[in-house]
Coordinates of C-alpha atoms and ligand atoms in Angstrom, one line a residue:
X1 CA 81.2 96.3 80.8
X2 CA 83.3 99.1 79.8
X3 CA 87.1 100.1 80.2
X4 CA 85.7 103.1 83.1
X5 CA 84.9 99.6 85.4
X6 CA 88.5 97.9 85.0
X7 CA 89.5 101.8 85.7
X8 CA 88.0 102.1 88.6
X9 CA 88.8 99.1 90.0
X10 CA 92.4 99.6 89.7
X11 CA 91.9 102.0 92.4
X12 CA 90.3 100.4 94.5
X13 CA 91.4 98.7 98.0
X14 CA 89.6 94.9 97.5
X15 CA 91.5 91.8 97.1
X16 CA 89.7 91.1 93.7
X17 CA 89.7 94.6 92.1
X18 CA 94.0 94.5 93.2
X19 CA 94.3 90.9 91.4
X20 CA 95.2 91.7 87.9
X21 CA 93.0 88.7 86.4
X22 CA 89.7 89.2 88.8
X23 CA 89.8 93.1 88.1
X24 CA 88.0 91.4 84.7
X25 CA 86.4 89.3 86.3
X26 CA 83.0 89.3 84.1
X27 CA 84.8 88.0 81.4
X28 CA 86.8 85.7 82.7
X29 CA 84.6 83.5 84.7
X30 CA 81.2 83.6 86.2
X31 CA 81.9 82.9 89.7
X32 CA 80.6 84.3 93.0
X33 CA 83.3 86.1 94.1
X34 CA 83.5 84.4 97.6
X35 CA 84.9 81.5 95.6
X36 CA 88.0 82.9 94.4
X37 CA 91.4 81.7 95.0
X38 CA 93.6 84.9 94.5
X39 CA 97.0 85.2 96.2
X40 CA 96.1 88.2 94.4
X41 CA 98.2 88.0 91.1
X42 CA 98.8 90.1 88.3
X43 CA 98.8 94.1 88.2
X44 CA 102.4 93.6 87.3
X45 CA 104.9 96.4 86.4
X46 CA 105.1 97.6 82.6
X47 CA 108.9 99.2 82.0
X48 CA 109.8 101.5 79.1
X49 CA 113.3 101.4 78.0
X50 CA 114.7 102.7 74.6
X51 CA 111.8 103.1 73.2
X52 CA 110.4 99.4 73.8
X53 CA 107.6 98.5 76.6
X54 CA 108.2 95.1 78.9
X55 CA 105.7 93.9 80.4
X56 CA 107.2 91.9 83.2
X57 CA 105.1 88.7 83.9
X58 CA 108.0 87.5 86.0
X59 CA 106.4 90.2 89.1
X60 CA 103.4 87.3 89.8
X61 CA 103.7 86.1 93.2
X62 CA 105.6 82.9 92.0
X63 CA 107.5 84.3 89.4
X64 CA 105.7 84.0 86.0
X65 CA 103.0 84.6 84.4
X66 CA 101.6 81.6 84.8
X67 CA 100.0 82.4 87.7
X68 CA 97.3 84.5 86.2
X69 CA 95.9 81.0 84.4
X70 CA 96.2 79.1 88.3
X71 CA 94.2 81.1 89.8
X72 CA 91.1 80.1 87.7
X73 CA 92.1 76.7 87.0
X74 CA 92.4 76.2 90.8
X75 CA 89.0 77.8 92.0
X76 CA 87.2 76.0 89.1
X77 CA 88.7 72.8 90.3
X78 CA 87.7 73.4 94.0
X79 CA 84.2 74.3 92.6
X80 CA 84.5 71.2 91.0
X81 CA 85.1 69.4 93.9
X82 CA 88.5 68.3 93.0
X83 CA 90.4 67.1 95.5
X84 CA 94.3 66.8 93.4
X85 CA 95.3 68.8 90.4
X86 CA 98.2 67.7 88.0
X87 CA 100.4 68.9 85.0
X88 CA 103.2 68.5 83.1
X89 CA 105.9 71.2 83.2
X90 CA 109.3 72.7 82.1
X91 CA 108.9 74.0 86.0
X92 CA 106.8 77.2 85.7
X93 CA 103.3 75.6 85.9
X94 CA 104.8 73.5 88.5
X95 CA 105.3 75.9 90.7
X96 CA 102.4 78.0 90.3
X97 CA 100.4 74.8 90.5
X98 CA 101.6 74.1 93.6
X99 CA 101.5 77.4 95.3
X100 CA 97.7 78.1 94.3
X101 CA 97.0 74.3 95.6
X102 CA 98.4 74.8 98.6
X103 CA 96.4 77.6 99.3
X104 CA 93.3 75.8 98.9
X105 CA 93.9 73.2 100.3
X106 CA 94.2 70.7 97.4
X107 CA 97.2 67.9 96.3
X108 CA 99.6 68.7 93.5
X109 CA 101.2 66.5 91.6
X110 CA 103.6 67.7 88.8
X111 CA 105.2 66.1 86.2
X112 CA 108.7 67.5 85.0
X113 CA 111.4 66.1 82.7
X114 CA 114.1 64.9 84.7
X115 CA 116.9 67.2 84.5
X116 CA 115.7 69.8 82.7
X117 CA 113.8 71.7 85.3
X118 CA 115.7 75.3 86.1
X119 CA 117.1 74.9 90.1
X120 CA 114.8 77.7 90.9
X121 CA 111.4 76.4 89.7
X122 CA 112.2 72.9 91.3
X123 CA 113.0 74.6 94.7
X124 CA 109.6 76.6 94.6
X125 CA 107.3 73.4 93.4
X126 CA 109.1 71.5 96.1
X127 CA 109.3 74.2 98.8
X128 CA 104.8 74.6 98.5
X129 CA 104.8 70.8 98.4
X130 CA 104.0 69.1 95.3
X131 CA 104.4 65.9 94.8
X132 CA 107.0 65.8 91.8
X133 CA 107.6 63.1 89.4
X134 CA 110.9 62.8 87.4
X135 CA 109.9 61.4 84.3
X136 CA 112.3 59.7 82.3
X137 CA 111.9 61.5 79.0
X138 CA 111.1 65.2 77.9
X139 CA 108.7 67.6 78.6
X140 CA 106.4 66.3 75.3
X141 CA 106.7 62.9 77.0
X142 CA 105.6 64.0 80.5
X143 CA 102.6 66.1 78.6
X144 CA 101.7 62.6 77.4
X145 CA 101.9 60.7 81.0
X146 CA 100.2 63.4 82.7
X147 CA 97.2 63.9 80.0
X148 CA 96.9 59.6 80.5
X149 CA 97.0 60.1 84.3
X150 CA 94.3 62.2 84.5
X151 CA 92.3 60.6 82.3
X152 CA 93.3 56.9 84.4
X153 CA 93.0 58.4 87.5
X154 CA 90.3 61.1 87.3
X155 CA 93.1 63.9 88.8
X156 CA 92.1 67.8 87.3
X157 CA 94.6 68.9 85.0
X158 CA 95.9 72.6 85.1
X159 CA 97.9 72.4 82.4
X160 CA 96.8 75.0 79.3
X161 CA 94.7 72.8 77.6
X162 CA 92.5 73.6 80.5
X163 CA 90.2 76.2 78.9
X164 CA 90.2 78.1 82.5
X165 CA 93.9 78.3 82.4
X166 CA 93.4 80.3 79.1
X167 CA 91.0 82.4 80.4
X168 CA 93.3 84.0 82.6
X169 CA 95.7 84.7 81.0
X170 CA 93.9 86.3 78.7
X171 CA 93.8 89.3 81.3
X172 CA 98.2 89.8 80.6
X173 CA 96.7 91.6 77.7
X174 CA 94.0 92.9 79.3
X175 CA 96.2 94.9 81.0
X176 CA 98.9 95.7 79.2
X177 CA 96.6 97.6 77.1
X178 CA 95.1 99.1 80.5
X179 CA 98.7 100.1 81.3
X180 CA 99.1 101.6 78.2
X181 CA 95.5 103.9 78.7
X182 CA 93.9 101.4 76.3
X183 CA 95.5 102.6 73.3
X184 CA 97.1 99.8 71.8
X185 CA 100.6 99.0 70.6
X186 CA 101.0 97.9 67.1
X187 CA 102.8 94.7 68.3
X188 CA 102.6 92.2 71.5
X189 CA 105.4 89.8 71.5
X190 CA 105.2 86.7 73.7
X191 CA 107.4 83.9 73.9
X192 CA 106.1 80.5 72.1
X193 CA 106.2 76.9 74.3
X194 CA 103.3 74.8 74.9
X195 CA 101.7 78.3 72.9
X196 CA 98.9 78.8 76.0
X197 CA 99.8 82.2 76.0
X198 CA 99.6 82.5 72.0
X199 CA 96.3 81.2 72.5
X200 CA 95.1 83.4 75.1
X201 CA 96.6 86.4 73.7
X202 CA 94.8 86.0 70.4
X203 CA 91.3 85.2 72.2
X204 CA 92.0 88.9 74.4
X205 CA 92.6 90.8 71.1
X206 CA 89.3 89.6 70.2
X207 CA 87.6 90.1 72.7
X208 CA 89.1 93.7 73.6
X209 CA 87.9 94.4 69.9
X210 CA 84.4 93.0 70.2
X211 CA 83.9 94.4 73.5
X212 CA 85.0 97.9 71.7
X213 CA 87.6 98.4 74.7
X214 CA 90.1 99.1 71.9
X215 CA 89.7 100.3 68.1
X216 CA 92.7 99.1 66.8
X217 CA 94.1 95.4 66.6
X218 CA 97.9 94.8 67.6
X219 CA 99.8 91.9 65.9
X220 CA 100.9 88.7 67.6
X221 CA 104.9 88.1 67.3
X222 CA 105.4 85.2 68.5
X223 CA 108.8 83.7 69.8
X224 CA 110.3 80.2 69.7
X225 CA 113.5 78.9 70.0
X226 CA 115.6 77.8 66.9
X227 CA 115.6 73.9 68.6
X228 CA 111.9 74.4 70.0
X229 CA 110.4 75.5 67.1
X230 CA 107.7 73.0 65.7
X231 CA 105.3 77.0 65.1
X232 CA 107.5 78.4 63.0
X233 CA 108.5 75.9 61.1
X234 CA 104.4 75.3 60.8
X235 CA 103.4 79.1 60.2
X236 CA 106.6 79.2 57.2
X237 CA 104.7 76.7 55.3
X238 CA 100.9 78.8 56.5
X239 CA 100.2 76.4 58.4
X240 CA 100.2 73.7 56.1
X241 CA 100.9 70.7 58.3
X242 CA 101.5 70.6 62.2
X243 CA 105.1 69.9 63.2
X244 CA 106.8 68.3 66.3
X245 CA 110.0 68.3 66.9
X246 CA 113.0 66.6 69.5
X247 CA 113.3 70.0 71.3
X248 CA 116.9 71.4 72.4
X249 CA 117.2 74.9 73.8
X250 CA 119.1 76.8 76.3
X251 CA 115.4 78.4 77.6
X252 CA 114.6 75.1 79.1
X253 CA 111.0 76.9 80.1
X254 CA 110.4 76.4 75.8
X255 CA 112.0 73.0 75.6
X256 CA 109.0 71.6 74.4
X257 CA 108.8 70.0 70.9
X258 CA 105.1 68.9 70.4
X259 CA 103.0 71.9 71.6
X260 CA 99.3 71.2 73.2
X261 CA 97.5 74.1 72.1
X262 CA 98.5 74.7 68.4
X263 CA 94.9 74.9 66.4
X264 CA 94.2 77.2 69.4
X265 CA 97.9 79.4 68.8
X266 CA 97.2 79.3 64.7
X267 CA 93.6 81.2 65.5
X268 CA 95.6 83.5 67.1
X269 CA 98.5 84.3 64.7
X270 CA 95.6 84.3 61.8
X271 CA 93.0 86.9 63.6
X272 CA 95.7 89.3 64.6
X273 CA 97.8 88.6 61.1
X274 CA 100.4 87.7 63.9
X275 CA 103.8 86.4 62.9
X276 CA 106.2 83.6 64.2
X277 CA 109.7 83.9 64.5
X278 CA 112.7 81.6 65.7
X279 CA 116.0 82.9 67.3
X280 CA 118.6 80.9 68.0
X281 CA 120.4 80.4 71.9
X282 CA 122.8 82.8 71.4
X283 CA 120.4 85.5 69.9
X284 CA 118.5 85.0 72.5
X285 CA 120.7 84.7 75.5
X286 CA 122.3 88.1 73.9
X287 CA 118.8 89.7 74.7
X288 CA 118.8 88.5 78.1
X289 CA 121.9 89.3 79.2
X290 CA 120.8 93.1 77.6
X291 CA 117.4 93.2 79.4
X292 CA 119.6 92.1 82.8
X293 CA 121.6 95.4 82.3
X294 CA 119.0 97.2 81.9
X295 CA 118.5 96.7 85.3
X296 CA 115.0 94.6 84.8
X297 CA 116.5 90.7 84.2
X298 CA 114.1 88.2 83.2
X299 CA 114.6 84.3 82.7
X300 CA 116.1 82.6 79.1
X301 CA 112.7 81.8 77.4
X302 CA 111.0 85.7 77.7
X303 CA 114.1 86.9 76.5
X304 CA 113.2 85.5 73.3
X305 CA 110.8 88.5 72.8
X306 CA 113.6 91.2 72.5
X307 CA 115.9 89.0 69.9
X308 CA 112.5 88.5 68.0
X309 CA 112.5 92.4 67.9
X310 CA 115.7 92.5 66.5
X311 CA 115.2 89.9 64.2
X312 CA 112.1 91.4 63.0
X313 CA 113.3 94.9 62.9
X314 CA 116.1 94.2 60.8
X315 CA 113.9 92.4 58.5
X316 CA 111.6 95.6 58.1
X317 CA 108.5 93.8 59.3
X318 CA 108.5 95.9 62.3
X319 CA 109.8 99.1 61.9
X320 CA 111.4 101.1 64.1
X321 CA 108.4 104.0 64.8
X322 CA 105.8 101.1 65.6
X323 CA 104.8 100.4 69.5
X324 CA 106.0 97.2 71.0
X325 CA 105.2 95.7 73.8
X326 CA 107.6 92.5 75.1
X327 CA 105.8 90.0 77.5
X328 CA 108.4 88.6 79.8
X329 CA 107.0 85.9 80.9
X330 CA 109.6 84.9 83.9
X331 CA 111.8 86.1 86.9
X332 CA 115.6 86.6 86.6
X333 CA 115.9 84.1 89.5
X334 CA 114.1 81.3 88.4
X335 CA 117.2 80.0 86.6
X336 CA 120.2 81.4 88.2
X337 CA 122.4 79.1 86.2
X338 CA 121.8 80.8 82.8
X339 CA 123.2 84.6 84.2
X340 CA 126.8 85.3 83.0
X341 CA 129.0 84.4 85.2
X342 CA 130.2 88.9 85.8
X343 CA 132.5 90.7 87.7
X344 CA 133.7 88.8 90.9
X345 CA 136.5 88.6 92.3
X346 CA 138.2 87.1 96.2
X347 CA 140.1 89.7 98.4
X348 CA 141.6 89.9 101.7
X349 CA 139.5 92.2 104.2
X350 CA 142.1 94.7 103.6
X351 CA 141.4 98.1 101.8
X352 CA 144.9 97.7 100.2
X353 CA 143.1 95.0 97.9
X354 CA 140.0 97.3 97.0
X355 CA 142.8 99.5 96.2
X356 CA 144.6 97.5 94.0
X357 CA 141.8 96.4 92.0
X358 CA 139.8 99.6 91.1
X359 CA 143.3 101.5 90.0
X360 CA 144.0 98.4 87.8
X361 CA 140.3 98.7 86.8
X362 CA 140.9 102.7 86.5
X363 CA 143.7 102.1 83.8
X364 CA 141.9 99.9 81.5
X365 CA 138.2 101.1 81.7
X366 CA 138.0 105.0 80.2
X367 CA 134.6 105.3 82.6
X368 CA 137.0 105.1 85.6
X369 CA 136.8 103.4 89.2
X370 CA 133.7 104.9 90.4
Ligands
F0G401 N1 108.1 81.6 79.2 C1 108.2 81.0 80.3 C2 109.0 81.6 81.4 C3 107.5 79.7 80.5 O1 107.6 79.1 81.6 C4 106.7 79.2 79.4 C5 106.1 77.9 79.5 C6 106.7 80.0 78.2 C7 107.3 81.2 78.2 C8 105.9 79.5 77.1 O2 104.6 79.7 77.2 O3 103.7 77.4 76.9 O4 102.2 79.4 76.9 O5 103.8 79.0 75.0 N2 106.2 77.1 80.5 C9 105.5 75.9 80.7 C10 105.7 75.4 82.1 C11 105.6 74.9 79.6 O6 105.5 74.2 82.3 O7 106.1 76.1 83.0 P1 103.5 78.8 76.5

């Protein structure tokens, strides 16, 4: 397999070859293609502003990136013979899950932390028709339920620790560096949860590297919150000891204090000589609220990525000549409660009003009416 296949196939008019994860098919699962469940996914947009690439995740058909795992967890489980699928979720996996089960025909049940779930991601999981269950508790204590239930009950799991899930993602690299003519940045930076996607990013580096579909190895940043952020405090002490935490945090998606896949996420951080950083809510709903007027908008938790550039620009371990790509990981509309509350304002139907307010606006803002 080389780089001229993926090339081609980006080209190309099929189903598989458009779907950003099955374009790679060959190494991301041995299946006859006639088995795939694709909405297609992936093949998302990469953005350049001020000198920093986004890579927006939040373009997948439901919203995030976590599509690009679903759509191999959910034609293994068919080929499985599965006949329910099940995970715990801050609301993301949720609805993915249940979008890629509908479409095959398959049960969902999702777990989510009552309360905590973003109105958006709630609407979508219920809106495909997934069974959800509040749990009493947090997201670490639904991850518990959910890995007891499907052991108990004999439901597939599509949460990350599902190796399949990982598998797909892998391919948000995968393409980035496609985007980018296969010429790597010198730094990917992903936000940190559950730390699937550190996982997965690591295991693509590899593999690119291996493969010899790049010649140059990025570095991992990855991003938690300050109140979510069981990594860092782990990869301060180099990995020492595994933390968990009681999670708090504004980016409800990365309210998650007692991540699933940290051996996996440490692998990844070690074989890329990756970094972890933490940033607190306001650092990091700064960020957002920037990447909104920039006229992209992405959800809390991806904004992490930019205030993680910020934070590790001024600290000189990125400087400002090096090549970053941010990995936002979800859509600006999955949690409509966290945008700033901007510029509106109730008028009569009466041009006098219109009036009124853009001369008021004309003598206070030097940029004028217009
Ligand atoms: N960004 C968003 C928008 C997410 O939804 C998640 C995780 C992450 C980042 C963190 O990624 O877990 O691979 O480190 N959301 C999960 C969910 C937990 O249930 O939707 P991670």
């Amino acid at each position: 397999m080389t780089t001229d296949l993926f090339d081609q196939r980006r080209v190309s008019r099929k189903l598989i070859d458009l779907s950003g994860v099955w374009r790679f098919r060959e190494a991301v699962l041995d299946v006859n293609e006639s088995q795939i469940i694709t909405h297609p996914e992936g093949a998302t947009r990469m953005y350049e502003r001020d000198g920093i690439f986004f890579k927006h995740e939040g373009e997948n058909p439901t919203g995030s990136f976590k599509d690009r795992g679903m759509t191999v967890a959910i034609t293994q489980a068919v080929r499985e013979g599965a006949r329910a699928v099940a995970c715990a979720s801050t609301g993301n996996t949720s609805a993915s899950a249940a979008a890629y089960a509908a479409q095959a025909g398959l049960r969902a049940i999702v777990f989510i932390p009552s309360g905590k779930v973003a109105t958006g991601k709630l609407a979508q999981t219920l809106a495909y028709g997934a069974l959800c269950l509040q749990v009493r508790g947090d997201f670490d204590a639904a991850m518990r339920l959910v890995l007891e239930a499907s052991q108990k009950l004999g439901i597939y799991l599509v949460n990350s620790i599902n190796p399949f899930r990982i598998e797909g993602q892998k391919t948000i690299v995968w393409e980035l560096l496609q985007d980018l003519e296969w010429n790597p940045p010198d730094w990917i930076v992903v936000p940190a949860g559950n730390l699937g996607n550190t996982s997965a990013f690591g295991k693509a580096l590899v593999e690119a590297r291996d493969a010899g579909w790049i010649s140059k190895m990025p570095r991992l940043a990855a991003i938690q919150a300050a109140g979510a952020n069981p990594f860092y405090r782990s990869f301060r002490e180099n990995f020492a000891q595994r933390h968990r935490v009681a999670a708090e945090t504004v980016a409800s998606a990365i309210r998650i204090g007692d991540p699933v896949s940290y051996d996996k996420a440490v692998a990844s951080i070690r074989a890329t000589n990756g970094v972890v950083e933490e940033v607190t809510d306001d650092e990091l709903m700064i960020a957002k609220r920037d990447i909104d007027r920039m006229g992209i908008g992405c959800e809390p938790a991806s904004a992490t990525t930019l205030a993680g550039v910020r934070k590790l620009r001024a600290a000189g371990v990125m400087r400002d000549s090096d090549r970053i790509v941010c990995v936002l990981t979800g859509h600006l509309l999955k949690d409509p409660d966290a945008i700033a509350k901007g510029d509106i304002i109730e008028i009569e139907p009466d041009i006098r009003a219109v009036e009124k307010i853009l001369h008021h606006r004309a003598t206070e803002d030097t940029e004028g009416p217009l």
